[in-house]
JSON list of C-alpha atoms in Angstrom, two decimals:
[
{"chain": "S", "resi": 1, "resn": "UNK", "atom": "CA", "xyz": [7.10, -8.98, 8.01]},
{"chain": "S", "resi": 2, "resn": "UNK", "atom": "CA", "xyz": [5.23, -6.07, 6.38]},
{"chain": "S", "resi": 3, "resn": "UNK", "atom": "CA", "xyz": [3.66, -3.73, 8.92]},
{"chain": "S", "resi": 4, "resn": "UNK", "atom": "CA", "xyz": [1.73, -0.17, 8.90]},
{"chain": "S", "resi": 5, "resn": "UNK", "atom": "CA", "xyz": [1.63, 0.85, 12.20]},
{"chain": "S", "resi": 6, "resn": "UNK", "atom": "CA", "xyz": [-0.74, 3.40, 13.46]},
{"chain": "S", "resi": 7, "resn": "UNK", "atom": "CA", "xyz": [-0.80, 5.28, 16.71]},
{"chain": "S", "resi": 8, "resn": "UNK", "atom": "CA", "xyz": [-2.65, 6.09, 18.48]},
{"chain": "S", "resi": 9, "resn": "UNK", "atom": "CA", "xyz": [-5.03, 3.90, 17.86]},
{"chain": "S", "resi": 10, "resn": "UNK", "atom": "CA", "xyz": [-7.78, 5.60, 20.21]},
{"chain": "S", "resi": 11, "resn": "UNK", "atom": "CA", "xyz": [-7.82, 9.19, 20.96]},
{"chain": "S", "resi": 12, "resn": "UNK", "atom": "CA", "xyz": [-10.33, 11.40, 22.66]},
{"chain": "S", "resi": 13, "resn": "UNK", "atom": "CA", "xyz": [-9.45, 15.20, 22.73]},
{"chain": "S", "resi": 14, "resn": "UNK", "atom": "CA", "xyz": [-11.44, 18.02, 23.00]},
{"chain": "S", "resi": 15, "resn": "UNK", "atom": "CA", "xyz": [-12.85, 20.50, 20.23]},
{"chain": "S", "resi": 16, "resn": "UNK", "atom": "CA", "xyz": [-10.19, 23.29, 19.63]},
{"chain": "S", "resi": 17, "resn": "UNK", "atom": "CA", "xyz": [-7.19, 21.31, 20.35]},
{"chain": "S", "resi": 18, "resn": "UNK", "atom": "CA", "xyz": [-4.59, 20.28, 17.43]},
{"chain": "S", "resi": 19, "resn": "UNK", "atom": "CA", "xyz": [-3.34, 16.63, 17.29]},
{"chain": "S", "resi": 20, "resn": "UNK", "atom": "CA", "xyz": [-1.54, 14.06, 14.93]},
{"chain": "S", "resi": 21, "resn": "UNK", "atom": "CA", "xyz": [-1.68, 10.35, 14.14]},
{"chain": "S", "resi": 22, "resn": "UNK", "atom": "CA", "xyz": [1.12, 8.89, 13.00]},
{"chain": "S", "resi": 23, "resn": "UNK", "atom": "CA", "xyz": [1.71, 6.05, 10.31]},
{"chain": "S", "resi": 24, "resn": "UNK", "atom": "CA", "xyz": [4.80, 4.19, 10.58]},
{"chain": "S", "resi": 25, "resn": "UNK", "atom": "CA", "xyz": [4.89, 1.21, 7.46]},
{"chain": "S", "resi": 26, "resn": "UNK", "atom": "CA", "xyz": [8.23, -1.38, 6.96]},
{"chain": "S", "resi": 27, "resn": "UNK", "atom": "CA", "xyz": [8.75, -1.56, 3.84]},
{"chain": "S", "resi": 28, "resn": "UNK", "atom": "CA", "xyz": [9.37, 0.81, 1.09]},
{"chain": "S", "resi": 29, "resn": "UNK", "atom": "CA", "xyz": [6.47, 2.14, -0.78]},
{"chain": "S", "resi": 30, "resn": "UNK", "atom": "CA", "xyz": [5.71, 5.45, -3.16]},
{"chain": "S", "resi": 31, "resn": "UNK", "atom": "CA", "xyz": [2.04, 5.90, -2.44]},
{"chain": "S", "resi": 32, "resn": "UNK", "atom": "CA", "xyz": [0.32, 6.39, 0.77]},
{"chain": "S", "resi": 33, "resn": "UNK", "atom": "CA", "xyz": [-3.37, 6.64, 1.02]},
{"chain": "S", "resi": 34, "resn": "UNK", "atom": "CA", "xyz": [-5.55, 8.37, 4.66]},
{"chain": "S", "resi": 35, "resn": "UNK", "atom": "CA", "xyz": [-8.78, 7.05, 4.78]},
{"chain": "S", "resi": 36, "resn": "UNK", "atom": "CA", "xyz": [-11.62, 8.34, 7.07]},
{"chain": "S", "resi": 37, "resn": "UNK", "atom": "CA", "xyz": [-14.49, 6.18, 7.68]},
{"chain": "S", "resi": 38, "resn": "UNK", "atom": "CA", "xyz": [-17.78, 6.83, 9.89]},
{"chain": "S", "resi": 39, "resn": "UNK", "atom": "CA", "xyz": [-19.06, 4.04, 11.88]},
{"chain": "S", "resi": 40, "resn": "UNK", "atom": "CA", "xyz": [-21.14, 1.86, 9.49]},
{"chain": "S", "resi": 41, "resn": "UNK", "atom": "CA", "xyz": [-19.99, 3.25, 6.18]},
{"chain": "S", "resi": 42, "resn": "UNK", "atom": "CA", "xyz": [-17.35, 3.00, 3.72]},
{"chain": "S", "resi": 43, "resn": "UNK", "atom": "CA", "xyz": [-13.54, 4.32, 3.25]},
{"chain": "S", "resi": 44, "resn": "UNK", "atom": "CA", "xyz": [-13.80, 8.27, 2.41]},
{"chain": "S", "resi": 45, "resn": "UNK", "atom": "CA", "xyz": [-10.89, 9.28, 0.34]},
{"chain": "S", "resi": 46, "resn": "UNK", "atom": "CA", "xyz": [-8.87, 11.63, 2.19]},
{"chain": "S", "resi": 47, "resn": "UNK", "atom": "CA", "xyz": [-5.62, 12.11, 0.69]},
{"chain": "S", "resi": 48, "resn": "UNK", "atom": "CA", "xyz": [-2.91, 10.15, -1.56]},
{"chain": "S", "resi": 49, "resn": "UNK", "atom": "CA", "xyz": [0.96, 10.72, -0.97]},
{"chain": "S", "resi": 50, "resn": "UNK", "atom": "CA", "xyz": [3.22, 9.85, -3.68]},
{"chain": "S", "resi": 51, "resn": "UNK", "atom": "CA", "xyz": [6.71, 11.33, -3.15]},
{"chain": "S", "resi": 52, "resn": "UNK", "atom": "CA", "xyz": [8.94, 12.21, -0.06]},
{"chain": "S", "resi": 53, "resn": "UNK", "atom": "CA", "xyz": [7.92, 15.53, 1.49]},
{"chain": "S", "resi": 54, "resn": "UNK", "atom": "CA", "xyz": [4.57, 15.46, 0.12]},
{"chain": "S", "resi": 55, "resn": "UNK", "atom": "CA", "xyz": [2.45, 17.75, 2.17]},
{"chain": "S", "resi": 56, "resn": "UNK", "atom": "CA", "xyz": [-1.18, 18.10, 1.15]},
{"chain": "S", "resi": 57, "resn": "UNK", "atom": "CA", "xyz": [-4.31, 19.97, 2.98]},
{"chain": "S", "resi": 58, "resn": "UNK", "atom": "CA", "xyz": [-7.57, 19.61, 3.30]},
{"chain": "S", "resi": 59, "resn": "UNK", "atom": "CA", "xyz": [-9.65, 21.78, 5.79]},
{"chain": "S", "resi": 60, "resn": "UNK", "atom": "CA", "xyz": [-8.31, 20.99, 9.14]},
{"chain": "S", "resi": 61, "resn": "UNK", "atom": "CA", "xyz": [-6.55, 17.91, 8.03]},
{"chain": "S", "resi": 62, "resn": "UNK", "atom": "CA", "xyz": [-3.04, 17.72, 6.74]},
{"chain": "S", "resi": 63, "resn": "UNK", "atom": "CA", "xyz": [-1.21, 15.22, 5.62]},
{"chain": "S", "resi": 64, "resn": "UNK", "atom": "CA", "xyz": [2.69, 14.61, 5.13]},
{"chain": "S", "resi": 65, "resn": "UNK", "atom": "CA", "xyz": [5.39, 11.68, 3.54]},
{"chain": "S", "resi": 66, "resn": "UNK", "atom": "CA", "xyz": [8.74, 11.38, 4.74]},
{"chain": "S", "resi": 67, "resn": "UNK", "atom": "CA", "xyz": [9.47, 8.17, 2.38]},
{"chain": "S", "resi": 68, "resn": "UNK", "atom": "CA", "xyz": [13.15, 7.88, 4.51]},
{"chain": "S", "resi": 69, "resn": "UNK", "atom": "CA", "xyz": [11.93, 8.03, 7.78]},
{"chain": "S", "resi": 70, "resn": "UNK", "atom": "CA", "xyz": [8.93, 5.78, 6.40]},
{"chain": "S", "resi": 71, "resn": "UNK", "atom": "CA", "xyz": [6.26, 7.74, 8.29]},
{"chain": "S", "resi": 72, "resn": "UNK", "atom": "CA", "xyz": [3.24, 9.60, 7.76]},
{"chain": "S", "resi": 73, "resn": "UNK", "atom": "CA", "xyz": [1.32, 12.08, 10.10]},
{"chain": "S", "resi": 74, "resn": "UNK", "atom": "CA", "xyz": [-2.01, 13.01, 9.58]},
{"chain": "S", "resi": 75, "resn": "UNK", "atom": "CA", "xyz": [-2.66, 16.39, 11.50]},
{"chain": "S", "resi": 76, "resn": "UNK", "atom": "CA", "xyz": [-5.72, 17.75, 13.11]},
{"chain": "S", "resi": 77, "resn": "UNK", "atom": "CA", "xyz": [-5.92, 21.74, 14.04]},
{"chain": "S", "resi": 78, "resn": "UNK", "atom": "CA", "xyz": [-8.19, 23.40, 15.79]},
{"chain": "S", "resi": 79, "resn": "UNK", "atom": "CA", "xyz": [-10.60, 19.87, 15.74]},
{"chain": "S", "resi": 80, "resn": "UNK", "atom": "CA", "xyz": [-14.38, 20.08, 15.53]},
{"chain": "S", "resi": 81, "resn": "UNK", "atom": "CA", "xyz": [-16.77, 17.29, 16.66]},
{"chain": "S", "resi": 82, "resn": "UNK", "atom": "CA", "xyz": [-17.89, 16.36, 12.77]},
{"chain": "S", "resi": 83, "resn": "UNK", "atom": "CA", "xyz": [-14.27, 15.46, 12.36]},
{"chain": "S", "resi": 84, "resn": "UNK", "atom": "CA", "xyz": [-14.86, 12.01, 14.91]},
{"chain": "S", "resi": 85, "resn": "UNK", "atom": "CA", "xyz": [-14.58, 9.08, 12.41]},
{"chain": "S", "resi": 86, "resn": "UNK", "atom": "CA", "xyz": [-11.80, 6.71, 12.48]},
{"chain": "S", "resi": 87, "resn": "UNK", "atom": "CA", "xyz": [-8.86, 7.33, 9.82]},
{"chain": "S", "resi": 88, "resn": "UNK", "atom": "CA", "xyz": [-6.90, 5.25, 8.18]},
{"chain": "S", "resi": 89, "resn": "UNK", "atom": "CA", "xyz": [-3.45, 4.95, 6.79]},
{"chain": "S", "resi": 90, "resn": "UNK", "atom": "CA", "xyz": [-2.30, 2.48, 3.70]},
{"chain": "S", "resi": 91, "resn": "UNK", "atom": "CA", "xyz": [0.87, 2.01, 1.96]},
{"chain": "S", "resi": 92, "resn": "UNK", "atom": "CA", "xyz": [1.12, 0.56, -1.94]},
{"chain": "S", "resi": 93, "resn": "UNK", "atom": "CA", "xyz": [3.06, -2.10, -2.69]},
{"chain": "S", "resi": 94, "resn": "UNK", "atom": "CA", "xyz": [5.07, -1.92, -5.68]},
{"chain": "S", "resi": 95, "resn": "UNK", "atom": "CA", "xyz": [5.75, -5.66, -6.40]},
{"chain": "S", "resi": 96, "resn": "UNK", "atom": "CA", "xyz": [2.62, -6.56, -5.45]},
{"chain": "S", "resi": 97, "resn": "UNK", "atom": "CA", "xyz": [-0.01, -3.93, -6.57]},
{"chain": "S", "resi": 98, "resn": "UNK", "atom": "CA", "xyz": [-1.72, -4.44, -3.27]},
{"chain": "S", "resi": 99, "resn": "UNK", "atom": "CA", "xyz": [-2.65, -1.70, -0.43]},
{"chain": "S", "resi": 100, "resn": "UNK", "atom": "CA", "xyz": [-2.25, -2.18, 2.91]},
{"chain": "S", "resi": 101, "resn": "UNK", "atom": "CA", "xyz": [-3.82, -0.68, 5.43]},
{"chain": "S", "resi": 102, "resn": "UNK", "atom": "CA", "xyz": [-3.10, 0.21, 8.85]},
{"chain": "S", "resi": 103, "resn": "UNK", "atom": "CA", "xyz": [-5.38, -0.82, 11.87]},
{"chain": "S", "resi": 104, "resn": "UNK", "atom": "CA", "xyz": [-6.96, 2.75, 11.92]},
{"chain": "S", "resi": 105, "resn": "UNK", "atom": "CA", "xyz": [-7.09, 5.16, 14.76]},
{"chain": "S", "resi": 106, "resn": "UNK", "atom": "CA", "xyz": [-10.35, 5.63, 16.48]},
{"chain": "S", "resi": 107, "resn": "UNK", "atom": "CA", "xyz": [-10.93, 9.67, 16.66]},
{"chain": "S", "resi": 108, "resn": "UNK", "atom": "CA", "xyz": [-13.49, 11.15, 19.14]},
{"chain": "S", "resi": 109, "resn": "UNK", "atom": "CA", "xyz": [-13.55, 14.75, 19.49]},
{"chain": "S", "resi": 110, "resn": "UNK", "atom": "CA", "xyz": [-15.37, 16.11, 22.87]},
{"chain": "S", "resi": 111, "resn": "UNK", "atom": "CA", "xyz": [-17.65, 19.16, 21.80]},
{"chain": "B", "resi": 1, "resn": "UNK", "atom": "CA", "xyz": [-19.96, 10.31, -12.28]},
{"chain": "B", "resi": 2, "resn": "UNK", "atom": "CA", "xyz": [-21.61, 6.80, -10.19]},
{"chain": "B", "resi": 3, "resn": "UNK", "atom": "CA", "xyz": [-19.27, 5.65, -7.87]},
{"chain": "B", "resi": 4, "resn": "UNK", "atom": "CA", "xyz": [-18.48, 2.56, -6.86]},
{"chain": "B", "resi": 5, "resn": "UNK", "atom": "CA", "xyz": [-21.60, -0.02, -6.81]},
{"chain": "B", "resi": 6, "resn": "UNK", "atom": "CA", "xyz": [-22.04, -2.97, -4.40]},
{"chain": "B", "resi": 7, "resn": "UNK", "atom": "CA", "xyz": [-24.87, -5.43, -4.28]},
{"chain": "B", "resi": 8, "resn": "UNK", "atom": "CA", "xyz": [-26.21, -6.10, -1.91]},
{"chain": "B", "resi": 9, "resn": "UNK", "atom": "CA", "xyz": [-25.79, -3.98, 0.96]},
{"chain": "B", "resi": 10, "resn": "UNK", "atom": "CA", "xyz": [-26.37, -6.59, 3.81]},
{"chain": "B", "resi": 11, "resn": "UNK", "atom": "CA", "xyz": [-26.90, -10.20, 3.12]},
{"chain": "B", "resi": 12, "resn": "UNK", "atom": "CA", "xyz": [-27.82, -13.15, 6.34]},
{"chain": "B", "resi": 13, "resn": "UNK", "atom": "CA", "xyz": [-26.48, -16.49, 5.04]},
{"chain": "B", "resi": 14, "resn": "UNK", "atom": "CA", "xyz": [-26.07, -19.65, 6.87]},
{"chain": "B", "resi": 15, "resn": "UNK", "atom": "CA", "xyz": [-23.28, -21.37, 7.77]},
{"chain": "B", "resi": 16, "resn": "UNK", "atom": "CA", "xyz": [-21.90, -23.72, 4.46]},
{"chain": "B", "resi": 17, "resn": "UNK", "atom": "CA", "xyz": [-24.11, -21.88, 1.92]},
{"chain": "B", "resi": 18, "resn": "UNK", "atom": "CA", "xyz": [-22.56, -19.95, -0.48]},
{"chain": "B", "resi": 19, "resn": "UNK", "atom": "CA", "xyz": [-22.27, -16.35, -1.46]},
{"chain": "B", "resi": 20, "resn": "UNK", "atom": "CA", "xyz": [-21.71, -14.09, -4.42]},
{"chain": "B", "resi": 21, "resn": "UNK", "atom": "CA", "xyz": [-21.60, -10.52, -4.20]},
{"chain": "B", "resi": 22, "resn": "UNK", "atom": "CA", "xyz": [-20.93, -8.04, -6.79]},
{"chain": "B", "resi": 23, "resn": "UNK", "atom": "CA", "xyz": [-19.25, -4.62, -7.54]},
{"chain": "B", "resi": 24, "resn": "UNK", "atom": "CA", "xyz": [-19.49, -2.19, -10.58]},
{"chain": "B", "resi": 25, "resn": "UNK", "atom": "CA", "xyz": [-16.33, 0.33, -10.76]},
{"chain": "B", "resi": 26, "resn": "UNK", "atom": "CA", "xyz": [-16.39, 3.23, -11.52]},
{"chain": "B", "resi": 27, "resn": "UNK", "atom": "CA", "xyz": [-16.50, 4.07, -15.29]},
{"chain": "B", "resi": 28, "resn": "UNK", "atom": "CA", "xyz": [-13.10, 4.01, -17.11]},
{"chain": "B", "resi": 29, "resn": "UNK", "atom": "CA", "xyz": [-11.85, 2.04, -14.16]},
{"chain": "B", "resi": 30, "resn": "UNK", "atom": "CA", "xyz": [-10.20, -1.28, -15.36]},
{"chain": "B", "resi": 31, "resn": "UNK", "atom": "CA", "xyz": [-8.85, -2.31, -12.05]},
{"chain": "B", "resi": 32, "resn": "UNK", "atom": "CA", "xyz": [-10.80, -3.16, -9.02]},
{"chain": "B", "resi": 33, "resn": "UNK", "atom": "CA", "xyz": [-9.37, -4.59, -5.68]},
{"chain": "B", "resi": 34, "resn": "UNK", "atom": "CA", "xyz": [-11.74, -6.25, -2.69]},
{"chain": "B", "resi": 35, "resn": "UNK", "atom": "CA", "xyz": [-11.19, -5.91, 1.00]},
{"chain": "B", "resi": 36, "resn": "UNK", "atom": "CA", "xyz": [-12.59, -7.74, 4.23]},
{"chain": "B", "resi": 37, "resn": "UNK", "atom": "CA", "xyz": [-13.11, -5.57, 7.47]},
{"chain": "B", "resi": 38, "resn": "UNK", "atom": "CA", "xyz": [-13.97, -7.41, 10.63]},
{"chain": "B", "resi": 39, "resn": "UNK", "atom": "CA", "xyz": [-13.55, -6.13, 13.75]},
{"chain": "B", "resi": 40, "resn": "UNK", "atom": "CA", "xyz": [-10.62, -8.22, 15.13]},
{"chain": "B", "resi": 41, "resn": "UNK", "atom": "CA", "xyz": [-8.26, -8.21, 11.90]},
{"chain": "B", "resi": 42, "resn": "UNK", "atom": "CA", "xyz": [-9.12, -5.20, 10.20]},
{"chain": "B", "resi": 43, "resn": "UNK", "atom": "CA", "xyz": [-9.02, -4.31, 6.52]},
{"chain": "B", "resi": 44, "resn": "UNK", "atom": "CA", "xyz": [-7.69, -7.30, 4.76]},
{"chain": "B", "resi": 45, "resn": "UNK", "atom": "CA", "xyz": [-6.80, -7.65, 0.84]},
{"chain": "B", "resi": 46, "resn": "UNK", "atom": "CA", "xyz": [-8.62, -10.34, -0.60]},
{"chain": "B", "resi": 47, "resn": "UNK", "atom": "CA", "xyz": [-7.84, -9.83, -4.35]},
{"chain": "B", "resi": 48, "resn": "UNK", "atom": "CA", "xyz": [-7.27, -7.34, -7.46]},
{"chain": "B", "resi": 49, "resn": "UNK", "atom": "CA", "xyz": [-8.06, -7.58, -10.54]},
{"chain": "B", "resi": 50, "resn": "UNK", "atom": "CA", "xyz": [-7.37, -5.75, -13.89]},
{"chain": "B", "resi": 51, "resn": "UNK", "atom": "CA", "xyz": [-8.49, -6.28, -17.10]},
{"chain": "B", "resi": 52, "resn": "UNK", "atom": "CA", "xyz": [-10.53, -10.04, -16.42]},
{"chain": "B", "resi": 53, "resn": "UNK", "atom": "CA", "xyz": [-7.45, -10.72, -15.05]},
{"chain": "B", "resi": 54, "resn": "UNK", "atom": "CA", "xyz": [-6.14, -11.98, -10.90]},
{"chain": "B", "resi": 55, "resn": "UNK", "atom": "CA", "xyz": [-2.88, -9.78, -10.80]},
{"chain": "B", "resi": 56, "resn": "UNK", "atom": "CA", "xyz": [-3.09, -10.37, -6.77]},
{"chain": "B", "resi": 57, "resn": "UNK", "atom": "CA", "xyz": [-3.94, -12.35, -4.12]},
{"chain": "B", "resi": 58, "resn": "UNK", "atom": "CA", "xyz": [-4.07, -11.97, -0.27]},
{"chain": "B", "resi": 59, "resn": "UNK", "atom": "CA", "xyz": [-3.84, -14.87, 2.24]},
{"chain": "B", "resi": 60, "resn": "UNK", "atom": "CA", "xyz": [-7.45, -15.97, 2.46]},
{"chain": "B", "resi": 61, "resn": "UNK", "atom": "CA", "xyz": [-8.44, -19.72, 1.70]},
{"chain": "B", "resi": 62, "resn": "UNK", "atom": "CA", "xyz": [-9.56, -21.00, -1.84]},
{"chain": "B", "resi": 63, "resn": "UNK", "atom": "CA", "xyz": [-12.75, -20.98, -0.25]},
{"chain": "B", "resi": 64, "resn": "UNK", "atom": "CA", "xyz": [-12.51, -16.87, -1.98]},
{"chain": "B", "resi": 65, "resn": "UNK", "atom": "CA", "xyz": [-12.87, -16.48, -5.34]},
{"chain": "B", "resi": 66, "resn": "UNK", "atom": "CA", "xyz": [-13.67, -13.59, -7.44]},
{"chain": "B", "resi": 67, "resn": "UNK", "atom": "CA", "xyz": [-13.48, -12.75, -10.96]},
{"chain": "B", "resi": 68, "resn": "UNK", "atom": "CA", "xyz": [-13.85, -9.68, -13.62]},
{"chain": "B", "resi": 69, "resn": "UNK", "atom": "CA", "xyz": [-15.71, -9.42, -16.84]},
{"chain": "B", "resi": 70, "resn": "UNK", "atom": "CA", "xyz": [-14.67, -7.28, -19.65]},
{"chain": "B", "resi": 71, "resn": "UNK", "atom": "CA", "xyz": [-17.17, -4.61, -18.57]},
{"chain": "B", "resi": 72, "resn": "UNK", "atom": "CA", "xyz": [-14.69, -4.28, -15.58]},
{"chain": "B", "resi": 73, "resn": "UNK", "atom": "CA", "xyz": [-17.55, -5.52, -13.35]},
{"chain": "B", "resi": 74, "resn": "UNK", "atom": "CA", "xyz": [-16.48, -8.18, -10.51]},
{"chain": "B", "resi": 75, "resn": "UNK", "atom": "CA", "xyz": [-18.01, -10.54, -8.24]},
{"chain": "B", "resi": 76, "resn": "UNK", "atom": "CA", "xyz": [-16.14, -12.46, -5.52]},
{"chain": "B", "resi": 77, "resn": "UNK", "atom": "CA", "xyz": [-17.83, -15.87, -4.19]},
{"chain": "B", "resi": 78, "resn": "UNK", "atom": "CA", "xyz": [-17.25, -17.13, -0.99]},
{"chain": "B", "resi": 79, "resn": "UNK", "atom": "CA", "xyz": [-18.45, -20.92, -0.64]},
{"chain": "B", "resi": 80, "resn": "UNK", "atom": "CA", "xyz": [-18.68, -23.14, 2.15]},
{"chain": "B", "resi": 81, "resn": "UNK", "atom": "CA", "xyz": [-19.49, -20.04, 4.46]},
{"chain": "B", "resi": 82, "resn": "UNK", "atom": "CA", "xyz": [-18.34, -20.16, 8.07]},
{"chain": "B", "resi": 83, "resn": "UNK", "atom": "CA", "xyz": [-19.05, -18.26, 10.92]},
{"chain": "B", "resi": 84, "resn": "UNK", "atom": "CA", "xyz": [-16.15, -16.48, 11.37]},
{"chain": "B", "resi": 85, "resn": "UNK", "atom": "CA", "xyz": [-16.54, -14.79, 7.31]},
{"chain": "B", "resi": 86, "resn": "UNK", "atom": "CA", "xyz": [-19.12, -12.47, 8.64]},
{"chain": "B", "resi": 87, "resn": "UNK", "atom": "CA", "xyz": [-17.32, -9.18, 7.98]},
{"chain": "B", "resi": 88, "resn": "UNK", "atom": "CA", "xyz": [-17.91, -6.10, 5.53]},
{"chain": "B", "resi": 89, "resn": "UNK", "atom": "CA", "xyz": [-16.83, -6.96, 2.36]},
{"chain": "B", "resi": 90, "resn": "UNK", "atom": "CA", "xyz": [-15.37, -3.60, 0.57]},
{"chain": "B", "resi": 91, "resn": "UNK", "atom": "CA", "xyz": [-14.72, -3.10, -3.49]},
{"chain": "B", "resi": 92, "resn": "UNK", "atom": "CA", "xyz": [-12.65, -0.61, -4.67]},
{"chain": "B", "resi": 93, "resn": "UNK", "atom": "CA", "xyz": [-11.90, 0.98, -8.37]},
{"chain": "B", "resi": 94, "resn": "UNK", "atom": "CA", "xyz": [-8.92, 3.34, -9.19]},
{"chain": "B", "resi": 95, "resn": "UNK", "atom": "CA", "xyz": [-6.43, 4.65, -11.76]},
{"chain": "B", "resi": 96, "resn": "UNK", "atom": "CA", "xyz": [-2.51, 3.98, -11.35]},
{"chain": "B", "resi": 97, "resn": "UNK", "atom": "CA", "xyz": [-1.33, 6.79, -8.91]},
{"chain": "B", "resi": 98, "resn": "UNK", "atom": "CA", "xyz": [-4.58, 7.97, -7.89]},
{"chain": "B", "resi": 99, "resn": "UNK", "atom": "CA", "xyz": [-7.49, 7.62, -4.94]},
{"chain": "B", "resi": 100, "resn": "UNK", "atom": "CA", "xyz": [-8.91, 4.50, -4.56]},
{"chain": "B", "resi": 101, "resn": "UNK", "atom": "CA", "xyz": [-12.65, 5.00, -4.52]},
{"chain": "B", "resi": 102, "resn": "UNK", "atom": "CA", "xyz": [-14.41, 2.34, -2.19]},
{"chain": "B", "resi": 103, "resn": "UNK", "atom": "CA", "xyz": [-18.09, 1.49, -2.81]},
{"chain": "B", "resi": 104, "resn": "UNK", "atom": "CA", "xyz": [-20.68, 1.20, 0.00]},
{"chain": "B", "resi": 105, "resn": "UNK", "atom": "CA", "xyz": [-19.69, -1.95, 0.88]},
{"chain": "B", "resi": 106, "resn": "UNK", "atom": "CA", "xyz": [-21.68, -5.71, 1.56]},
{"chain": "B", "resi": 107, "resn": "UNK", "atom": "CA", "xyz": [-22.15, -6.45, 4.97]},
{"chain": "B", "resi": 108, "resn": "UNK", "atom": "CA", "xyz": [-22.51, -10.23, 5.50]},
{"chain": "B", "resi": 109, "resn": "UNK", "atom": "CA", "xyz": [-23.91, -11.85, 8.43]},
{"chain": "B", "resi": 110, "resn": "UNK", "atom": "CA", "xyz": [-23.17, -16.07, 8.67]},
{"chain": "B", "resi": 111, "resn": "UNK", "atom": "CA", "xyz": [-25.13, -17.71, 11.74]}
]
């Protein structure tokens, strides 16, 4: 059975600290989306992975493929309160041009 | 550039109506996919389509339907509505190999 696992799925840390989600998906894929969304709204592009050892950045946010391992991370450094939202991983599947996504990780950062 | 456009933004229907809502890509985008969120199952595939055409389906009953005109527009339909289809209802546009772009979303309401 096709999976994307995400954990943690609920994290609370404090401003300052530096943290990573992880994305673990079954089956193989070469694109891998992170998603943020705020509560209420829509799916924020974040970032888009397509090959092993991608490694892209974005502010405090960085993202990284290991396509062998079949796991993402999605890092957080030095975190600040606007970045609370809840992020989400998806894979791409090949044969069947669909995305699927992971159950998302709930983000609160404590100011 | 508009992004993604979803009408309407919230809709109340009652249970067994029926309900179409409708999504406008972005420009130069031929392939648009749409997504359920509820709280309990997540972000679920519903369909794609590119070019007027179904390329995908998820595992939702024929009580889902969608199609795409040749001005890349789509609507999806949901008849017979039940109680448990209350969910935001997500369209998304892309090119091959690049971000997704979600719209705003429809948020749907069955009592």
């Amino acid at each position: 059975e096709l999976k994307v696992e995400q954990n943690p799925l609920f994290l609370s840390m404090q401003e300052g600290k530096n943290y990573t989600i992880y994305c673990n998906y079954s089956t193989t894929s070469d694109r891998l989306y992170w998603y943020r969304q705020d509560p209420g709204k829509s799916l924020e592009s974040l970032f888009v992975l397509l090959s092993n050892g991608a490694v892209k950045q974005e502010g405090r946010l960085m993202a990284s493929l290991d396509t062998k391992a079949r796991l993402s991370t999605l890092h957080i450094t030095a975190a600040v309160h606007d970045l609370s939202a809840t992020y989400f991983c998806a894979i791409f599947m090949n044969r069947d041009d669909k995305i699927i996504f992971g159950k998302g990780t709930r983000l609160h950062i404590l100011p | 550039k508009a992004g993604v456009t979803q009408t309407p933004r919230y809709l109340i229907k009652t249970r067994g109506q029926q309900v179409t809502l409708s999504c406008s890509p972005i420009s130069g985008h031929r392939s648009v996919s749409w997504y359920q969120q509820t709280p309990g199952q997540g972000l679920q595939f519903l369909f794609e389509y590119f070019s007027e055409t179904q390329r995908n389906k998820g595992n939702f009953p024929g009580r889902f339907s969608g199609r795409q005109f040749s001005n890349s527009r789509s609507e999806m339909n949901v008849s017979t509505l039940e109680l448990g289809d209350s969910a935001l209802y997500l369209c998304a546009s892309s090119l091959p190999a690049l971000p997704i772009h979600f719209g705003s979303g429809t948020r749907l309401t069955v009592v």
